[in-house]
Amino acid sequence: MIEARRIAIDGKAIETPATVLTSLHGVTVDGRPVQAPAPARLFLFHKPAGLLTTERDPKGRPTIYDKLPSDMPRVVPVGRLDLNTEGLLLLTTDGELKRQLELPSVGVERSYRARAFGNVTQAQLESLIDGVEIEGVRYGSIDANLERRTGANVWIEMRLKEGKNREVRRVLEFLGLQVSRLIRTAYGPFILDDLPVGEVGEVRQHDLVAFRKTLKAAPHTPGGGAKPPTLRPAAPAAPGGRRGRPRHRSGPAPAKPRS
């Protein structure tokens, strides 16, 4: 498009892609002004087990995109959940927001609940706070707590900030446990709460703007900056109603159910 002189600034065609823009003011394509990018949107999806976090699968297995509502905008997942991992998956229309949420240096906390077969002590779980190295891979600090025992199984709560590939499963297997169910319950201040399986809720724009400010401030603020509010997904809206929205714990009533 640049070689064809279709892009111009204040009526003058750009001749090289090595052009720095401080704004889109005066930028045109084929004589038409370029619109400002749409605000980022963030959605909460309760991913069921058995779906791949990918757009297409060569083997024809079902993906998250097969289950998302038809009126959803084009979105990309924030991180991934394994085929058999369920729970909260964030979806966004904005690549920069996706990167911000995924970067270990930003330190957005992920929370999980795992059901596993085997024996483990609270002391063993607490040792994970210092991190652990497994087969040459170093995993960072994990805050893990034994929630309860049910027969030969244990339920474990885990909070971590890195999210390496299959991290939770690998760490628990390292402790001699066999994971039979894994649920992500929160990603940063966004929590799964009672969002139905397979349903989607959208984060309110002003909540997203406020959250992104905490992300930008976090690396420069002693102690990681102010803690963002906890946001809970509301039930999706009914046909013809508004899209479901997360809310503060003390916020307004949930949105109407949605098909």
Backbone as CSV, one residue per row, in Angstrom:
resi,resn,N_x,N_y,N_z,CA_x,CA_y,CA_z,C_x,C_y,C_z
1,MET,0.833,-1.202,0.000,0.000,0.000,0.000,0.870,1.256,0.000
2,ILE,1.997,1.207,0.735,2.904,2.353,0.748,3.581,2.501,-0.610
3,GLU,4.028,1.373,-1.198,4.662,1.421,-2.514,3.706,1.981,-3.568
4,ALA,2.421,1.685,-3.391,1.419,2.180,-4.342,0.996,3.609,-4.029
5,ARG,1.612,4.210,-3.002,1.321,5.589,-2.585,-0.144,5.780,-2.209
6,ARG,-0.709,4.753,-1.561,-2.114,4.845,-1.158,-2.267,5.481,0.214
7,ILE,-1.179,5.519,1.001,-1.231,6.052,2.364,-0.578,7.423,2.387
8,ALA,-1.252,8.370,3.016,-0.745,9.743,3.040,-0.909,10.358,4.418
9,ILE,-0.084,11.368,4.696,-0.202,12.164,5.914,-0.364,13.618,5.485
10,ASP,-1.479,14.219,5.885,-1.796,15.604,5.495,-1.696,15.795,3.976
11,GLY,-2.165,14.785,3.235,-2.212,14.879,1.788,-0.933,14.495,1.078
12,LYS,0.161,14.241,1.809,1.426,13.871,1.187,1.639,12.366,1.316
13,ALA,1.839,11.688,0.185,1.988,10.234,0.197,3.237,9.818,0.956
14,ILE,3.109,8.764,1.771,4.251,8.188,2.478,5.061,7.360,1.492
15,GLU,6.379,7.501,1.541,7.246,6.805,0.600,8.002,5.644,1.234
16,THR,7.982,5.546,2.561,8.723,4.488,3.234,7.960,3.998,4.453
17,PRO,8.035,2.701,4.755,7.388,2.200,5.973,8.105,2.644,7.245
18,ALA,9.326,3.157,7.115,10.056,3.652,8.284,9.558,5.048,8.629
19,THR,8.295,5.126,8.946,7.635,6.395,9.249,7.026,6.316,10.645
20,VAL,7.427,7.227,11.513,6.933,7.222,12.891,5.684,8.095,12.984
21,LEU,4.627,7.509,13.549,3.386,8.253,13.740,3.192,8.541,15.218
22,THR,2.960,9.788,15.541,2.632,10.137,16.924,1.130,10.101,17.157
23,SER,0.363,10.120,16.071,-1.098,9.993,16.154,-1.600,9.633,14.762
24,LEU,-2.890,9.369,14.665,-3.500,9.071,13.367,-4.093,10.319,12.712
25,HIS,-3.894,11.476,13.334,-4.448,12.722,12.794,-3.832,13.008,11.430
26,GLY,-4.670,13.190,10.428,-4.202,13.508,9.094,-3.803,12.323,8.247
27,VAL,-3.863,11.111,8.800,-3.494,9.915,8.049,-4.698,9.447,7.232
28,THR,-4.456,9.192,5.946,-5.532,8.728,5.069,-5.070,7.520,4.260
29,VAL,-6.035,6.705,3.852,-5.802,5.596,2.935,-6.785,5.782,1.784
30,ASP,-6.242,5.896,0.589,-7.072,6.156,-0.589,-7.939,7.401,-0.381
31,GLY,-7.363,8.372,0.350,-8.060,9.631,0.570,-9.047,9.628,1.722
32,ARG,-9.259,8.477,2.340,-10.218,8.391,3.447,-9.481,8.408,4.784
33,PRO,-9.938,9.211,5.745,-9.268,9.281,7.051,-9.268,7.922,7.751
34,VAL,-8.162,7.626,8.404,-8.043,6.386,9.170,-8.695,6.588,10.528
35,GLN,-9.561,5.680,10.877,-10.245,5.784,12.163,-9.338,5.331,13.301
36,ALA,-9.578,5.899,14.466,-8.842,5.469,15.649,-9.226,4.032,15.980
37,PRO,-8.309,3.260,16.549,-8.644,1.872,16.886,-9.765,1.814,17.917
38,ALA,-10.591,0.806,17.787,-11.692,0.631,18.741,-11.136,0.296,20.119
39,PRO,-11.806,0.700,21.193,-11.334,0.369,22.542,-11.221,-1.144,22.722
40,ALA,-10.238,-1.552,23.496,-10.064,-2.978,23.782,-11.278,-3.515,24.527
41,ARG,-11.624,-4.757,24.240,-12.701,-5.425,24.963,-12.148,-6.708,25.578
42,LEU,-12.676,-7.069,26.723,-12.210,-8.257,27.432,-13.415,-9.089,27.857
43,PHE,-13.370,-10.370,27.536,-14.459,-11.281,27.843,-13.970,-12.397,28.760
44,LEU,-14.887,-12.920,29.574,-14.621,-14.053,30.446,-15.406,-15.240,29.919
45,PHE,-14.714,-16.326,29.628,-15.345,-17.512,29.073,-15.121,-18.676,30.031
46,HIS,-16.209,-19.370,30.389,-16.096,-20.566,31.229,-15.848,-21.751,30.304
47,LYS,-14.574,-22.047,30.084,-14.202,-23.109,29.151,-14.525,-24.474,29.735
48,PRO,-15.256,-25.311,28.991,-15.465,-26.686,29.431,-14.225,-27.529,29.126
49,ALA,-14.080,-28.635,29.809,-13.037,-29.597,29.446,-13.373,-30.169,28.071
50,GLY,-12.336,-30.549,27.316,-12.554,-31.164,26.021,-12.493,-30.216,24.843
51,LEU,-12.171,-28.932,25.092,-12.027,-27.955,24.016,-10.572,-27.505,23.930
52,LEU,-10.079,-27.372,22.710,-8.737,-26.858,22.497,-8.754,-25.337,22.475
53,THR,-7.725,-24.719,23.067,-7.610,-23.265,23.034,-6.824,-22.884,21.789
54,THR,-7.457,-23.017,20.657,-6.866,-22.701,19.364,-7.988,-22.419,18.386
55,GLU,-7.651,-21.777,17.271,-8.696,-21.443,16.302,-9.072,-22.647,15.443
56,ARG,-8.062,-23.416,15.039,-8.326,-24.598,14.209,-7.460,-25.750,14.689
57,ASP,-7.961,-26.966,14.505,-7.199,-28.157,14.864,-7.112,-29.069,13.653
58,PRO,-5.887,-29.437,13.222,-5.742,-30.305,12.052,-6.454,-31.640,12.196
59,LYS,-6.639,-32.084,13.452,-7.295,-33.366,13.689,-8.812,-33.243,13.778
60,GLY,-9.307,-32.025,13.646,-10.750,-31.826,13.663,-11.385,-31.849,15.031
61,ARG,-10.579,-31.735,16.090,-11.144,-31.732,17.438,-11.811,-30.381,17.726
62,PRO,-12.811,-30.363,18.606,-13.525,-29.117,18.888,-12.627,-28.088,19.570
63,THR,-12.840,-26.818,19.251,-12.072,-25.730,19.840,-13.012,-24.755,20.539
64,ILE,-12.429,-23.816,21.261,-13.247,-22.826,21.967,-14.088,-22.020,20.984
65,TYR,-13.571,-21.823,19.759,-14.290,-21.006,18.785,-15.550,-21.703,18.276
66,ASP,-15.605,-23.006,18.446,-16.818,-23.735,18.062,-17.952,-23.473,19.054
67,LYS,-17.609,-23.034,20.243,-18.606,-22.871,21.300,-18.924,-21.424,21.639
68,LEU,-18.129,-20.480,21.119,-18.383,-19.077,21.437,-19.633,-18.577,20.725
69,PRO,-20.350,-17.604,21.309,-21.554,-17.059,20.677,-21.249,-16.506,19.288
70,SER,-22.192,-16.627,18.381,-21.996,-16.195,16.999,-21.837,-14.684,16.870
71,ASP,-22.337,-13.922,17.864,-22.240,-12.467,17.773,-20.994,-11.908,18.441
72,MET,-20.069,-12.786,18.841,-18.823,-12.321,19.450,-17.953,-11.648,18.393
73,PRO,-17.228,-10.576,18.764,-16.241,-10.019,17.836,-15.058,-10.983,17.730
74,ARG,-14.144,-10.694,16.840,-12.950,-11.538,16.726,-12.103,-11.356,17.981
75,VAL,-11.798,-12.449,18.659,-11.051,-12.388,19.913,-9.895,-13.382,19.877
76,VAL,-8.895,-13.107,20.733,-7.777,-14.024,20.916,-7.713,-14.396,22.392
77,PRO,-7.310,-15.625,22.708,-7.236,-16.031,24.108,-6.035,-15.435,24.815
78,VAL,-6.194,-15.145,26.077,-5.086,-14.705,26.929,-4.497,-15.955,27.565
79,GLY,-3.314,-16.371,27.118,-2.761,-17.630,27.590,-3.587,-18.785,27.041
80,ARG,-3.380,-19.940,27.614,-4.093,-21.127,27.148,-4.547,-21.964,28.325
81,LEU,-5.535,-22.779,28.066,-5.921,-23.848,28.978,-5.817,-25.147,28.195
82,ASP,-5.227,-26.176,28.812,-5.079,-27.464,28.148,-6.436,-28.038,27.765
83,LEU,-6.397,-29.036,26.890,-7.617,-29.700,26.430,-8.514,-30.109,27.586
84,ASN,-7.940,-30.698,28.619,-8.730,-31.225,29.730,-8.796,-30.283,30.929
85,THR,-8.285,-29.067,30.775,-8.386,-28.071,31.839,-9.598,-27.198,31.574
86,GLU,-10.341,-26.903,32.613,-11.566,-26.117,32.481,-11.459,-24.831,33.288
87,GLY,-12.485,-24.007,33.181,-12.537,-22.807,34.002,-12.357,-21.526,33.221
88,LEU,-11.820,-20.517,33.886,-11.791,-19.163,33.355,-10.740,-18.993,32.264
89,LEU,-11.203,-18.580,31.093,-10.321,-18.222,29.984,-10.677,-16.802,29.559
90,LEU,-9.695,-15.903,29.591,-9.922,-14.536,29.143,-9.750,-14.456,27.631
91,LEU,-10.602,-13.682,27.006,-10.563,-13.462,25.559,-10.578,-11.959,25.313
92,THR,-9.742,-11.486,24.400,-9.682,-10.048,24.158,-9.617,-9.740,22.678
93,THR,-10.039,-8.533,22.331,-9.949,-8.049,20.957,-8.643,-7.313,20.715
94,ASP,-7.805,-7.187,21.750,-6.626,-6.327,21.690,-5.338,-7.106,21.949
95,GLY,-4.439,-7.123,20.968,-3.193,-7.866,21.113,-2.283,-7.318,22.190
96,GLU,-2.268,-6.015,22.373,-1.418,-5.421,23.407,-1.889,-5.827,24.801
97,LEU,-3.205,-5.823,25.008,-3.743,-6.246,26.300,-3.413,-7.711,26.558
98,LYS,-3.534,-8.540,25.543,-3.182,-9.957,25.672,-1.746,-10.099,26.166
99,ARG,-0.832,-9.364,25.534,0.583,-9.457,25.918,0.796,-8.975,27.345
100,GLN,0.150,-7.870,27.720,0.284,-7.347,29.074,-0.129,-8.393,30.109
101,LEU,-1.241,-9.049,29.846,-1.763,-10.017,30.798,-0.904,-11.275,30.889
102,GLU,-0.193,-11.601,29.815,0.573,-12.841,29.775,2.001,-12.696,30.295
103,LEU,2.572,-11.505,30.212,3.980,-11.335,30.557,4.264,-11.674,32.024
104,PRO,5.219,-12.576,32.296,5.581,-12.882,33.688,6.070,-11.645,34.445
105,SER,6.714,-10.703,33.734,7.234,-9.511,34.399,6.121,-8.624,34.944
106,VAL,4.934,-8.711,34.349,3.789,-7.945,34.855,3.230,-8.606,36.116
107,GLY,3.306,-9.933,36.173,2.957,-10.651,37.397,1.487,-10.728,37.709
108,VAL,0.639,-10.920,36.691,-0.786,-11.095,36.951,-1.007,-12.498,37.515
109,GLU,-1.656,-12.575,38.654,-1.818,-13.849,39.357,-2.936,-14.697,38.752
110,ARG,-2.661,-16.005,38.607,-3.674,-16.967,38.179,-3.980,-17.884,39.360
111,SER,-5.246,-18.233,39.517,-5.660,-19.127,40.607,-6.314,-20.380,40.042
112,TYR,-6.014,-21.529,40.680,-6.527,-22.818,40.219,-7.015,-23.641,41.401
113,ARG,-7.926,-24.571,41.085,-8.286,-25.637,42.017,-8.024,-26.951,41.299
114,ALA,-7.319,-27.843,41.974,-6.958,-29.124,41.367,-7.450,-30.269,42.239
115,ARG,-8.030,-31.274,41.583,-8.348,-32.524,42.269,-7.316,-33.550,41.823
116,ALA,-6.686,-34.191,42.804,-5.602,-35.116,42.470,-5.666,-36.352,43.348
117,PHE,-5.184,-37.450,42.784,-5.122,-38.719,43.503,-3.735,-38.868,44.113
118,GLY,-3.698,-39.217,45.402,-2.420,-39.422,46.062,-2.355,-38.707,47.395
119,ASN,-1.204,-38.814,48.024,-1.001,-38.214,49.333,-0.007,-37.064,49.236
120,VAL,-0.333,-35.973,49.881,0.561,-34.825,49.942,0.292,-34.095,51.252
121,THR,1.313,-33.478,51.795,1.166,-32.743,53.046,1.159,-31.244,52.776
122,GLN,0.631,-30.497,53.732,0.644,-29.043,53.597,2.085,-28.536,53.556
123,ALA,2.974,-29.196,54.286,4.384,-28.783,54.287,4.982,-28.920,52.884
124,GLN,4.652,-30.013,52.191,5.152,-30.187,50.824,4.635,-29.079,49.908
125,LEU,3.366,-28.756,50.072,2.787,-27.702,49.248,3.409,-26.346,49.564
126,GLU,3.664,-26.095,50.832,4.253,-24.813,51.213,5.673,-24.658,50.689
127,SER,6.358,-25.780,50.439,7.721,-25.700,49.909,7.737,-25.103,48.503
128,LEU,6.594,-25.120,47.821,6.527,-24.582,46.462,6.628,-23.063,46.438
129,ILE,6.504,-22.424,47.588,6.576,-20.966,47.643,7.940,-20.476,47.189
130,ASP,8.965,-21.339,47.311,10.320,-20.969,46.885,10.597,-21.364,45.442
131,GLY,9.606,-21.919,44.753,9.803,-22.381,43.389,10.398,-23.777,43.378
132,VAL,10.445,-24.379,42.196,10.966,-25.738,42.072,11.497,-25.935,40.660
133,GLU,12.537,-26.767,40.523,13.076,-27.089,39.210,12.741,-28.530,38.862
134,ILE,12.131,-28.741,37.698,11.706,-30.071,37.262,12.259,-30.324,35.868
135,GLU,13.116,-31.314,35.757,13.712,-31.699,34.473,14.297,-30.494,33.737
136,GLY,15.030,-29.683,34.475,15.716,-28.540,33.889,14.881,-27.300,33.699
137,VAL,13.596,-27.364,34.031,12.715,-26.201,33.902,12.454,-25.624,35.290
138,ARG,12.718,-24.344,35.447,12.516,-23.679,36.724,11.132,-23.052,36.783
139,TYR,10.350,-23.436,37.782,9.022,-22.873,37.995,9.089,-21.927,39.192
140,GLY,8.476,-20.780,39.046,8.535,-19.755,40.076,7.671,-20.067,41.289
141,SER,7.581,-19.092,42.160,6.856,-19.247,43.423,5.390,-19.606,43.191
142,ILE,4.927,-20.613,43.942,3.528,-21.036,43.887,2.989,-21.076,45.314
143,ASP,1.881,-20.408,45.529,1.205,-20.430,46.831,0.158,-21.539,46.762
144,ALA,0.429,-22.659,47.428,-0.452,-23.832,47.344,-0.961,-24.214,48.728
145,ASN,-2.234,-24.569,48.792,-2.846,-24.953,50.059,-3.746,-26.167,49.879
146,LEU,-3.677,-27.060,50.846,-4.530,-28.246,50.853,-5.919,-27.830,51.301
147,GLU,-6.867,-27.926,50.385,-8.231,-27.479,50.688,-8.990,-28.533,51.486
148,ARG,-9.023,-29.780,50.960,-9.703,-30.857,51.682,-9.347,-32.199,51.065
149,ARG,-9.639,-33.249,51.793,-9.455,-34.610,51.296,-10.828,-35.243,51.088
150,THR,-10.971,-35.985,50.009,-12.203,-36.728,49.744,-11.808,-38.140,49.327
151,GLY,-11.780,-39.024,50.290,-11.337,-40.388,50.016,-9.865,-40.409,49.649
152,ALA,-9.546,-40.999,48.490,-8.151,-41.075,48.041,-7.724,-39.830,47.281
153,ASN,-8.622,-38.845,47.162,-8.311,-37.624,46.415,-8.129,-36.440,47.352
154,VAL,-7.394,-35.463,46.845,-7.227,-34.205,47.574,-7.604,-33.057,46.637
155,TRP,-8.142,-31.994,47.218,-8.393,-30.756,46.474,-7.360,-29.739,46.930
156,ILE,-6.705,-29.103,45.972,-5.617,-28.176,46.264,-5.887,-26.851,45.568
157,GLU,-5.686,-25.767,46.299,-5.777,-24.429,45.724,-4.370,-23.931,45.432
158,MET,-4.173,-23.333,44.253,-2.842,-22.864,43.867,-2.933,-21.491,43.223
159,ARG,-1.972,-20.632,43.569,-1.884,-19.300,42.973,-0.459,-19.097,42.463
160,LEU,-0.333,-18.661,41.225,0.977,-18.463,40.623,0.935,-17.311,39.647
161,LYS,2.119,-16.835,39.213,2.177,-15.648,38.361,2.896,-15.881,37.043
162,GLU,3.370,-17.095,36.784,4.087,-17.339,35.543,3.208,-18.003,34.487
163,GLY,2.624,-19.129,34.825,1.757,-19.809,33.873,2.493,-20.485,32.745
164,LYS,3.617,-21.148,33.042,4.312,-21.916,32.008,3.427,-23.069,31.536
165,ASN,3.780,-23.647,30.391,3.005,-24.730,29.805,2.843,-25.893,30.784
166,ARG,1.594,-26.246,31.067,1.244,-27.371,31.944,1.906,-27.258,33.314
167,GLU,2.104,-26.043,33.793,2.843,-25.828,35.040,2.193,-26.507,36.239
168,VAL,0.894,-26.300,36.419,0.226,-26.861,37.599,0.300,-28.384,37.587
169,ARG,0.013,-28.979,36.457,0.044,-30.440,36.363,1.448,-30.987,36.607
170,ARG,2.453,-30.368,36.022,3.823,-30.850,36.179,4.290,-30.757,37.634
171,VAL,3.957,-29.659,38.291,4.381,-29.474,39.679,3.704,-30.491,40.587
172,LEU,2.406,-30.717,40.399,1.705,-31.686,41.237,2.173,-33.112,40.958
173,GLU,2.469,-33.423,39.701,3.023,-34.742,39.375,4.391,-34.919,40.010
174,PHE,5.152,-33.844,40.101,6.458,-33.869,40.762,6.319,-34.245,42.237
175,LEU,5.183,-33.856,42.837,4.914,-34.195,44.240,4.277,-35.578,44.380
176,GLY,4.148,-36.314,43.275,3.620,-37.673,43.324,2.115,-37.770,43.199
177,LEU,1.477,-36.720,42.695,0.028,-36.709,42.570,-0.395,-36.911,41.116
178,GLN,-1.574,-37.482,40.917,-2.158,-37.645,39.592,-3.374,-36.720,39.491
179,VAL,-3.260,-35.714,38.660,-4.329,-34.718,38.537,-5.471,-35.281,37.710
180,SER,-6.675,-35.286,38.279,-7.849,-35.783,37.558,-8.787,-34.664,37.131
181,ARG,-8.621,-33.483,37.715,-9.448,-32.340,37.325,-8.705,-31.065,37.668
182,LEU,-8.726,-30.105,36.742,-8.038,-28.846,36.972,-8.927,-27.705,36.487
183,ILE,-9.160,-26.737,37.374,-10.067,-25.630,37.089,-9.345,-24.314,37.371
184,ARG,-9.313,-23.430,36.368,-8.795,-22.091,36.669,-9.951,-21.248,37.189
185,THR,-9.774,-20.687,38.360,-10.858,-19.956,39.021,-10.717,-18.444,38.929
186,ALA,-9.510,-17.959,38.629,-9.325,-16.507,38.547,-8.089,-16.185,37.714
187,TYR,-8.138,-15.008,37.103,-6.988,-14.477,36.365,-6.928,-13.008,36.726
188,GLY,-5.963,-12.630,37.568,-5.942,-11.280,38.093,-7.193,-11.041,38.920
189,PRO,-7.850,-9.883,38.763,-9.049,-9.597,39.545,-10.314,-10.222,38.957
190,PHE,-10.186,-10.905,37.844,-11.349,-11.483,37.171,-11.547,-12.911,37.659
191,ILE,-12.736,-13.207,38.180,-12.975,-14.511,38.783,-14.121,-15.235,38.091
192,LEU,-14.032,-16.565,38.134,-15.025,-17.402,37.463,-16.378,-17.303,38.138
193,ASP,-16.365,-17.342,39.467,-17.581,-17.242,40.266,-18.628,-18.237,39.761
194,ASP,-19.857,-17.791,39.496,-20.925,-18.704,39.091,-21.266,-18.584,37.608
195,LEU,-20.314,-18.101,36.783,-20.547,-18.053,35.345,-20.770,-19.477,34.836
196,PRO,-21.899,-19.766,34.201,-22.201,-21.132,33.764,-21.180,-21.647,32.758
197,VAL,-20.990,-22.944,32.754,-20.072,-23.591,31.812,-20.491,-23.266,30.379
198,GLY,-19.539,-22.850,29.573,-19.800,-22.532,28.176,-20.312,-21.124,27.930
199,GLU,-20.545,-20.363,29.002,-21.090,-19.011,28.847,-19.977,-17.966,28.828
200,VAL,-20.336,-16.758,28.350,-19.397,-15.654,28.220,-19.941,-14.434,28.946
201,GLY,-19.068,-13.705,29.640,-19.423,-12.420,30.225,-18.416,-11.389,29.763
202,GLU,-18.830,-10.141,29.630,-17.907,-9.090,29.185,-17.594,-8.145,30.330
203,VAL,-16.337,-7.751,30.428,-15.897,-6.795,31.434,-16.352,-5.405,31.022
204,ARG,-16.928,-4.681,31.951,-17.366,-3.323,31.657,-16.173,-2.460,31.274
205,GLN,-16.378,-1.536,30.345,-15.276,-0.766,29.791,-14.543,0.042,30.862
206,HIS,-15.270,0.656,31.783,-14.586,1.472,32.781,-13.797,0.599,33.750
207,ASP,-14.254,-0.637,34.000,-13.489,-1.561,34.838,-12.202,-1.975,34.129
208,LEU,-12.292,-2.197,32.820,-11.116,-2.597,32.053,-10.094,-1.467,32.008
209,VAL,-10.554,-0.248,31.815,-9.652,0.905,31.787,-8.940,1.046,33.126
210,ALA,-9.686,0.909,34.221,-9.087,1.019,35.552,-8.068,-0.092,35.792
211,PHE,-8.385,-1.306,35.331,-7.471,-2.425,35.503,-6.189,-2.217,34.705
212,ARG,-6.294,-1.723,33.488,-5.103,-1.510,32.663,-4.180,-0.460,33.271
213,LYS,-4.735,0.491,33.992,-3.897,1.476,34.676,-3.069,0.806,35.765
214,THR,-3.621,-0.178,36.446,-2.846,-0.895,37.458,-1.745,-1.720,36.808
215,LEU,-1.978,-2.240,35.598,-0.947,-3.003,34.902,0.224,-2.112,34.544
216,LYS,-0.058,-0.920,34.054,1.009,-0.013,33.648,1.809,0.471,34.847
217,ALA,1.123,0.629,35.988,1.805,1.163,37.165,2.566,0.104,37.938
218,ALA,2.156,-1.159,37.789,2.705,-2.219,38.626,4.224,-2.296,38.646
219,PRO,4.946,-2.264,37.487,6.393,-2.425,37.530,7.120,-1.269,38.203
220,HIS,6.447,-0.107,38.342,7.120,1.073,38.865,6.664,1.441,40.270
221,THR,5.688,0.728,40.800,5.119,1.083,42.090,5.625,0.140,43.171
222,PRO,6.201,0.668,44.284,6.656,-0.209,45.361,5.539,-1.114,45.824
223,GLY,5.865,-2.389,45.978,4.862,-3.339,46.445,3.889,-3.754,45.374
224,GLY,4.145,-3.348,44.097,3.281,-3.800,43.005,2.094,-2.911,42.733
225,GLY,1.982,-1.760,43.459,0.879,-0.854,43.164,-0.396,-1.255,43.870
226,ALA,-1.432,-0.453,43.663,-2.713,-0.726,44.301,-3.317,-1.999,43.742
227,LYS,-3.927,-2.774,44.605,-4.549,-4.020,44.166,-5.856,-3.708,43.451
228,PRO,-6.026,-4.217,42.219,-7.264,-3.939,41.494,-8.451,-4.615,42.160
229,PRO,-9.658,-4.090,41.949,-10.840,-4.694,42.563,-11.110,-6.070,41.987
230,THR,-11.721,-6.924,42.811,-12.132,-8.236,42.323,-13.374,-8.069,41.454
231,LEU,-13.328,-8.668,40.268,-14.440,-8.556,39.325,-15.031,-9.922,39.109
232,ARG,-16.336,-10.017,39.190,-17.026,-11.292,39.082,-17.884,-11.306,37.828
233,PRO,-17.888,-12.409,37.085,-18.717,-12.460,35.888,-20.193,-12.556,36.242
234,ALA,-20.978,-11.699,35.638,-22.417,-11.777,35.848,-23.010,-12.812,34.907
235,ALA,-24.218,-13.257,35.210,-24.907,-14.167,34.287,-25.129,-13.455,32.969
236,PRO,-24.942,-14.134,31.832,-25.143,-13.489,30.531,-26.578,-12.995,30.353
237,ALA,-26.727,-12.044,29.433,-28.022,-11.390,29.267,-28.984,-12.234,28.445
238,ALA,-30.283,-12.017,28.658,-31.332,-12.758,27.949,-31.403,-12.287,26.498
239,PRO,-32.043,-13.057,25.618,-32.171,-12.638,24.218,-32.745,-11.226,24.132
240,GLY,-32.055,-10.382,23.370,-32.494,-9.000,23.232,-31.973,-8.101,24.336
241,GLY,-31.350,-8.688,25.380,-30.815,-7.883,26.469,-29.353,-7.575,26.260
242,ARG,-28.726,-6.981,27.292,-27.328,-6.627,27.179,-26.452,-7.820,27.500
243,ARG,-25.233,-7.771,26.996,-24.268,-8.829,27.244,-23.927,-8.870,28.734
244,GLY,-23.682,-10.073,29.265,-23.344,-10.207,30.674,-22.090,-9.437,31.026
245,ARG,-22.012,-8.905,32.241,-20.875,-8.088,32.627,-20.370,-8.518,33.996
246,PRO,-19.024,-8.546,34.197,-18.514,-8.760,35.528,-18.867,-7.559,36.391
247,ARG,-18.823,-7.733,37.667,-19.143,-6.626,38.566,-18.288,-6.714,39.806
248,HIS,-18.203,-5.601,40.515,-17.533,-5.603,41.803,-18.345,-6.439,42.789
249,ARG,-17.662,-6.926,43.846,-18.368,-7.711,44.864,-19.522,-6.922,45.457
250,SER,-19.325,-5.621,45.589,-20.374,-4.785,46.179,-21.156,-4.029,45.120
251,GLY,-21.013,-4.441,43.854,-21.602,-3.700,42.756,-23.075,-3.984,42.559
252,PRO,-23.567,-3.607,41.391,-24.999,-3.730,41.094,-25.419,-5.175,40.892
253,ALA,-26.689,-5.357,40.780,-27.232,-6.701,40.580,-26.754,-7.259,39.247
254,PRO,-26.661,-8.591,39.122,-26.191,-9.174,37.878,-27.119,-8.878,36.711
255,ALA,-26.533,-8.957,35.508,-27.335,-8.747,34.305,-28.293,-9.895,34.118
256,LYS,-29.290,-9.680,33.274,-30.272,-10.722,33.009,-29.622,-11.892,32.288
257,PRO,-30.159,-13.109,32.444,-29.593,-14.266,31.752,-29.662,-14.097,30.246
258,ARG,-28.675,-14.700,29.577,-28.613,-14.611,28.127,-28.548,-16.001,27.524
259,SER,-29.135,-16.150,26.346,-29.111,-17.452,25.689,-27.730,-17.733,25.147
